[in-house]
Amino acid sequence: MSFVSTTTEKIDVLQTSEIGQLKHVIWGAITPFEFTLKDIPELIDVSLIHQVLHNRNRFIDIERASQQHFAFKQVLESHGVIVHEVKILGDTFSQYGPRDIGFVIDHVFIPARARRNYRQRELVGIRPIVDRLSKVAYLDYGHLEGGDVMLHDGIVLVGLSEESDLDGVDALRHLLHQQNIEREVIPIRFSHRGITHLDSKFNIVAPNTALIYPPSFEPESLKFLEQRFDFIVATREEALDVQINVVSLGDGKVVVKSSSDRLINQLEQKGLTVIPVDYDEVTPLGGSFRCTTLPLVRQ
């Protein structure tokens, strides 16, 4: 049974946590893409060099990756999630990872302010969906991407990764004040460069439980997180393999890479229901299940 939405009905956006019941999500297909000379200046910069040094990326089999990614979409649909597909543009290669181009905080959808033009272009691909959302508000300066934003108990965690900055944090605080959203925005600092987004090193999977790779965090930020979460600690190899980047479907169900044997065992010991999905040909692109979903409604 398909839950893909083809209507033009309004969507009342809502997200108050990372673990509520997932109802509506944006998803984009993996499609072939050829880089051109105009893409090179954006791709080859100091930030990207740091990311390559601290992450495990490689060229992928597009057909196999696309099949695995589509199988994940079917898992979402089989759990009653309404999937809204992006319009494929053809001039950008990262539309399979819509998490970073927007996020919902409480009752407001906030488009990201990406520092890379090819990521900013992705917003064009979700315009028809954004036009249907109940409330949209825009950041007025700085840089902030959705992979760095997480909600928890009256706060918003924002990772200061290679793609988000303190100006973006300040802009988010201003926006939330304007929208009468009473959440404290907490910057999370890393111990080294090369962090693509917060959700590659930290991810909330239950009310007070999170996956984490502690060496990537500055002591003050790590202490802040330790005071609020029971950690499931990932190894360096698991972090490099993007195994932390799982996604919750709600009701204690978590989608996890089928090859994440040790973390699956740890999650099950916490009473969570693990839904394993083969994603080994997708994660070399630099993201996993959380990256490839943009929640619009969690209840």
CSV table of C-alpha atoms in Angstrom, one decimal:
chain,number,residue,atom,x,y,z
A,1,MET,CA,0.0,0.0,0.0
A,2,SER,CA,1.4,3.4,-1.0
A,3,PHE,CA,1.4,6.4,1.3
A,4,VAL,CA,3.0,8.8,-1.2
A,5,SER,CA,1.1,12.0,-1.2
A,6,THR,CA,-0.1,13.5,-4.5
A,7,THR,CA,-2.6,15.9,-3.1
A,8,THR,CA,-2.4,19.7,-2.7
A,9,GLU,CA,-3.9,19.7,0.8
A,10,LYS,CA,-2.3,21.8,3.5
A,11,ILE,CA,0.1,20.1,5.9
A,12,ASP,CA,0.0,21.3,9.5
A,13,VAL,CA,3.6,21.0,10.4
A,14,LEU,CA,4.5,19.8,13.9
A,15,GLN,CA,7.6,18.5,15.6
A,16,THR,CA,8.4,18.8,19.3
A,17,SER,CA,11.0,16.0,19.6
A,18,GLU,CA,13.2,13.7,17.6
A,19,ILE,CA,11.3,10.6,18.6
A,20,GLY,CA,7.6,11.3,18.1
A,21,GLN,CA,5.5,9.3,15.7
A,22,LEU,CA,6.6,10.1,12.2
A,23,LYS,CA,3.6,11.0,10.1
A,24,HIS,CA,4.9,13.1,7.1
A,25,VAL,CA,8.4,13.2,5.7
A,26,ILE,CA,10.2,14.7,2.6
A,27,TRP,CA,12.3,12.2,0.7
A,28,GLY,CA,14.3,12.5,-2.5
A,29,ALA,CA,15.5,9.8,-4.9
A,30,ILE,CA,19.1,9.1,-5.7
A,31,THR,CA,19.7,9.9,-9.4
A,32,PRO,CA,22.7,10.0,-11.6
A,33,PHE,CA,24.5,13.4,-11.7
A,34,GLU,CA,27.6,14.6,-13.6
A,35,PHE,CA,29.8,17.3,-12.1
A,36,THR,CA,30.6,20.3,-14.2
A,37,LEU,CA,33.4,22.8,-14.0
A,38,LYS,CA,31.1,25.3,-12.2
A,39,ASP,CA,30.7,22.8,-9.3
A,40,ILE,CA,34.4,22.5,-8.6
A,41,PRO,CA,34.9,25.8,-6.6
A,42,GLU,CA,32.1,24.9,-4.3
A,43,LEU,CA,33.2,21.4,-3.7
A,44,ILE,CA,37.0,21.8,-3.3
A,45,ASP,CA,37.5,24.0,-0.3
A,46,VAL,CA,39.2,23.8,3.1
A,47,SER,CA,36.1,22.6,4.8
A,48,LEU,CA,35.6,19.7,2.4
A,49,ILE,CA,39.2,18.7,2.8
A,50,HIS,CA,38.7,18.4,6.6
A,51,GLN,CA,35.5,16.4,6.0
A,52,VAL,CA,37.2,14.0,3.7
A,53,LEU,CA,40.0,13.5,6.3
A,54,HIS,CA,37.5,12.7,9.1
A,55,ASN,CA,34.9,10.7,7.2
A,56,ARG,CA,34.8,7.6,5.0
A,57,ASN,CA,33.5,8.6,1.6
A,58,ARG,CA,33.9,6.8,-1.8
A,59,PHE,CA,32.3,6.6,-5.2
A,60,ILE,CA,29.2,4.4,-5.2
A,61,ASP,CA,27.2,2.1,-7.4
A,62,ILE,CA,24.4,4.5,-8.2
A,63,GLU,CA,22.0,1.8,-9.3
A,64,ARG,CA,22.5,-0.3,-6.1
A,65,ALA,CA,22.4,2.8,-3.9
A,66,SER,CA,19.2,3.9,-5.5
A,67,GLN,CA,17.6,0.4,-4.9
A,68,GLN,CA,18.6,0.5,-1.2
A,69,HIS,CA,17.3,4.0,-0.8
A,70,PHE,CA,14.0,3.1,-2.5
A,71,ALA,CA,13.7,0.1,-0.2
A,72,PHE,CA,14.1,2.5,2.8
A,73,LYS,CA,11.2,4.6,1.3
A,74,GLN,CA,9.1,1.5,1.2
A,75,VAL,CA,9.9,0.8,4.9
A,76,LEU,CA,8.7,4.4,5.8
A,77,GLU,CA,5.4,3.8,3.8
A,78,SER,CA,4.9,0.4,5.4
A,79,HIS,CA,4.9,2.1,8.8
A,80,GLY,CA,2.2,4.6,7.7
A,81,VAL,CA,4.5,7.5,6.9
A,82,ILE,CA,3.2,9.8,4.2
A,83,VAL,CA,6.2,10.4,1.9
A,84,HIS,CA,6.4,13.7,-0.1
A,85,GLU,CA,8.9,13.4,-2.9
A,86,VAL,CA,11.2,16.3,-4.0
A,87,LYS,CA,11.1,17.5,-7.5
A,88,ILE,CA,14.4,16.3,-9.1
A,89,LEU,CA,16.2,19.3,-10.5
A,90,GLY,CA,19.0,17.7,-12.5
A,91,ASP,CA,21.6,20.3,-11.6
A,92,THR,CA,22.4,19.3,-8.0
A,93,PHE,CA,23.5,15.9,-6.7
A,94,SER,CA,22.5,15.9,-3.1
A,95,GLN,CA,18.7,16.0,-3.2
A,96,TYR,CA,18.6,12.5,-1.7
A,97,GLY,CA,19.5,14.2,1.7
A,98,PRO,CA,16.7,16.7,2.3
A,99,ARG,CA,17.2,16.8,6.1
A,100,ASP,CA,19.8,19.6,5.7
A,101,ILE,CA,17.6,22.0,3.7
A,102,GLY,CA,15.0,22.6,6.3
A,103,PHE,CA,13.6,21.6,9.7
A,104,VAL,CA,10.5,21.9,11.8
A,105,ILE,CA,10.6,23.3,15.3
A,106,ASP,CA,7.2,23.0,17.1
A,107,HIS,CA,4.7,24.5,14.6
A,108,VAL,CA,7.0,26.2,12.2
A,109,PHE,CA,8.9,25.0,9.2
A,110,ILE,CA,12.3,26.8,8.8
A,111,PRO,CA,14.2,26.6,5.5
A,112,ALA,CA,17.9,26.2,6.0
A,113,ARG,CA,20.5,28.8,5.1
A,114,ALA,CA,23.1,26.7,3.4
A,115,ARG,CA,26.6,28.2,2.8
A,116,ARG,CA,26.9,26.1,-0.5
A,117,ASN,CA,24.9,27.3,-3.5
A,118,TYR,CA,24.2,23.8,-4.7
A,119,ARG,CA,22.5,23.0,-1.4
A,120,GLN,CA,20.6,26.2,-1.4
A,121,ARG,CA,19.3,25.3,-4.9
A,122,GLU,CA,17.7,22.2,-3.4
A,123,LEU,CA,15.0,24.4,-1.9
A,124,VAL,CA,13.6,24.8,-5.4
A,125,GLY,CA,12.9,21.1,-5.5
A,126,ILE,CA,10.7,21.3,-2.4
A,127,ARG,CA,8.8,24.5,-3.3
A,128,PRO,CA,5.6,22.7,-4.1
A,129,ILE,CA,5.7,21.1,-0.7
A,130,VAL,CA,6.7,24.2,1.2
A,131,ASP,CA,3.7,26.0,-0.4
A,132,ARG,CA,1.4,23.5,1.3
A,133,LEU,CA,2.9,23.9,4.8
A,134,SER,CA,0.8,25.6,7.5
A,135,LYS,CA,3.6,28.0,8.7
A,136,VAL,CA,7.0,28.9,7.3
A,137,ALA,CA,9.5,31.3,8.7
A,138,TYR,CA,12.9,32.3,7.3
A,139,LEU,CA,16.3,32.8,9.0
A,140,ASP,CA,17.6,36.2,8.1
A,141,TYR,CA,21.4,35.7,8.3
A,142,GLY,CA,24.1,33.2,9.1
A,143,HIS,CA,24.4,29.6,8.1
A,144,LEU,CA,22.4,26.7,9.5
A,145,GLU,CA,21.5,23.3,8.1
A,146,GLY,CA,19.0,20.7,9.4
A,147,GLY,CA,21.5,18.0,10.2
A,148,ASP,CA,22.8,20.2,13.0
A,149,VAL,CA,19.4,20.8,14.6
A,150,MET,CA,17.9,18.6,17.2
A,151,LEU,CA,15.0,19.1,19.6
A,152,HIS,CA,14.9,17.9,23.3
A,153,ASP,CA,12.8,18.9,26.3
A,154,GLY,CA,12.4,22.7,25.7
A,155,ILE,CA,15.8,23.2,24.0
A,156,VAL,CA,17.2,23.2,20.5
A,157,LEU,CA,20.7,21.7,20.1
A,158,VAL,CA,22.7,23.2,17.2
A,159,GLY,CA,26.0,21.6,16.2
A,160,LEU,CA,28.6,24.1,15.0
A,161,SER,CA,29.7,21.9,12.2
A,162,GLU,CA,31.4,22.7,8.9
A,163,GLU,CA,28.0,23.9,7.6
A,164,SER,CA,26.5,25.8,10.5
A,165,ASP,CA,27.8,28.8,12.5
A,166,LEU,CA,27.1,31.1,15.4
A,167,ASP,CA,25.4,33.7,13.2
A,168,GLY,CA,23.0,31.0,12.3
A,169,VAL,CA,22.4,30.2,15.9
A,170,ASP,CA,21.7,33.8,16.7
A,171,ALA,CA,19.4,34.1,13.7
A,172,LEU,CA,17.5,31.0,15.0
A,173,ARG,CA,17.1,32.5,18.5
A,174,HIS,CA,15.7,35.7,16.9
A,175,LEU,CA,13.3,33.7,14.7
A,176,LEU,CA,12.0,31.6,17.6
A,177,HIS,CA,11.4,34.7,19.7
A,178,GLN,CA,9.5,36.2,16.9
A,179,GLN,CA,7.4,33.0,16.6
A,180,ASN,CA,6.7,32.9,20.4
A,181,ILE,CA,8.5,29.6,20.7
A,182,GLU,CA,10.0,29.4,24.1
A,183,ARG,CA,13.0,27.1,23.5
A,184,GLU,CA,16.6,27.7,24.5
A,185,VAL,CA,19.1,27.3,21.7
A,186,ILE,CA,22.3,25.5,22.8
A,187,PRO,CA,25.4,25.5,20.5
A,188,ILE,CA,27.2,22.2,20.5
A,189,ARG,CA,31.0,22.6,19.9
A,190,PHE,CA,33.3,19.9,18.4
A,191,SER,CA,36.8,19.0,19.3
A,192,HIS,CA,38.1,18.9,15.7
A,193,ARG,CA,37.1,20.1,12.2
A,194,GLY,CA,35.6,17.8,9.6
A,195,ILE,CA,32.2,17.3,11.3
A,196,THR,CA,29.7,17.4,8.5
A,197,HIS,CA,26.7,17.7,10.8
A,198,LEU,CA,25.8,17.0,14.5
A,199,ASP,CA,23.8,14.0,13.5
A,200,SER,CA,26.9,12.1,12.2
A,201,LYS,CA,28.3,12.1,15.8
A,202,PHE,CA,25.2,12.4,18.0
A,203,ASN,CA,21.6,11.2,17.6
A,204,ILE,CA,18.6,11.0,20.0
A,205,VAL,CA,16.9,7.6,19.9
A,206,ALA,CA,14.7,7.6,23.0
A,207,PRO,CA,13.5,10.2,25.6
A,208,ASN,CA,16.8,10.3,27.4
A,209,THR,CA,19.0,8.0,25.3
A,210,ALA,CA,21.4,9.0,22.5
A,211,LEU,CA,24.0,7.5,20.3
A,212,ILE,CA,27.3,9.4,20.4
A,213,TYR,CA,30.9,9.3,19.5
A,214,PRO,CA,32.4,11.3,22.5
A,215,PRO,CA,35.9,12.1,21.1
A,216,SER,CA,34.3,14.5,18.6
A,217,PHE,CA,33.0,16.9,21.3
A,218,GLU,CA,34.6,19.6,23.3
A,219,PRO,CA,34.5,18.9,27.0
A,220,GLU,CA,31.9,21.5,27.9
A,221,SER,CA,29.5,20.4,25.2
A,222,LEU,CA,30.1,16.7,26.1
A,223,LYS,CA,29.4,17.5,29.8
A,224,PHE,CA,26.2,19.2,28.8
A,225,LEU,CA,25.0,16.2,26.9
A,226,GLU,CA,26.1,13.7,29.6
A,227,GLN,CA,23.9,15.5,32.1
A,228,ARG,CA,20.8,14.9,29.9
A,229,PHE,CA,21.3,11.6,28.1
A,230,ASP,CA,22.2,8.0,28.8
A,231,PHE,CA,24.8,7.3,26.1
A,232,ILE,CA,25.2,4.4,23.7
A,233,VAL,CA,28.8,5.0,22.8
A,234,ALA,CA,29.8,4.3,19.2
A,235,THR,CA,33.3,3.2,18.2
A,236,ARG,CA,35.4,5.2,15.8
A,237,GLU,CA,34.7,2.7,13.1
A,238,GLU,CA,31.0,2.9,13.7
A,239,ALA,CA,31.1,6.7,13.6
A,240,LEU,CA,33.1,6.6,10.3
A,241,ASP,CA,30.5,4.2,8.9
A,242,VAL,CA,27.7,6.8,9.7
A,243,GLN,CA,26.0,4.2,12.0
A,244,ILE,CA,25.0,6.9,14.4
A,245,ASN,CA,22.8,8.4,11.8
A,246,VAL,CA,19.6,6.3,12.5
A,247,VAL,CA,16.1,7.6,12.4
A,248,SER,CA,13.2,7.1,14.8
A,249,LEU,CA,9.7,6.2,13.5
A,250,GLY,CA,8.1,6.7,16.9
A,251,ASP,CA,6.8,4.1,19.4
A,252,GLY,CA,10.4,3.1,20.1
A,253,LYS,CA,11.0,2.0,16.5
A,254,VAL,CA,14.4,2.9,15.0
A,255,VAL,CA,15.7,2.4,11.5
A,256,VAL,CA,19.3,1.2,11.6
A,257,LYS,CA,21.9,0.0,9.1
A,258,SER,CA,21.6,-3.8,8.9
A,259,SER,CA,25.4,-4.1,9.2
A,260,SER,CA,25.4,-2.2,12.6
A,261,ASP,CA,25.4,-5.5,14.6
A,262,ARG,CA,26.9,-4.1,17.9
A,263,LEU,CA,24.7,-1.0,18.0
A,264,ILE,CA,21.6,-3.0,17.1
A,265,ASN,CA,22.3,-5.1,20.2
A,266,GLN,CA,22.8,-2.0,22.3
A,267,LEU,CA,19.6,-0.4,21.1
A,268,GLU,CA,17.6,-3.6,21.7
A,269,GLN,CA,19.0,-3.8,25.3
A,270,LYS,CA,17.5,-0.3,25.8
A,271,GLY,CA,14.1,-1.8,24.9
A,272,LEU,CA,14.0,-0.2,21.4
A,273,THR,CA,12.6,-2.0,18.4
A,274,VAL,CA,15.2,-2.1,15.6
A,275,ILE,CA,14.2,-2.1,11.9
A,276,PRO,CA,17.4,-3.1,10.0
A,277,VAL,CA,17.8,-1.8,6.5
A,278,ASP,CA,20.6,-2.5,4.1
A,279,TYR,CA,22.2,1.0,3.4
A,280,ASP,CA,25.9,0.2,2.8
A,281,GLU,CA,25.9,1.6,-0.7
A,282,VAL,CA,24.2,4.9,0.4
A,283,THR,CA,26.3,5.8,3.5
A,284,PRO,CA,29.5,6.4,1.5
A,285,LEU,CA,27.8,9.5,0.2
A,286,GLY,CA,28.3,10.9,3.7
A,287,GLY,CA,24.8,10.4,5.3
A,288,SER,CA,22.4,7.8,6.4
A,289,PHE,CA,18.7,7.5,7.4
A,290,ARG,CA,18.4,10.7,9.4
A,291,CYS,CA,20.0,12.7,6.5
A,292,THR,CA,17.7,11.2,3.9
A,293,THR,CA,14.5,12.2,5.7
A,294,LEU,CA,13.1,15.6,6.5
A,295,PRO,CA,10.2,15.2,9.0
A,296,LEU,CA,7.3,17.6,8.6
A,297,VAL,CA,5.0,16.0,11.2
A,298,ARG,CA,5.9,14.1,14.3
A,299,GLN,CA,3.1,13.5,16.9
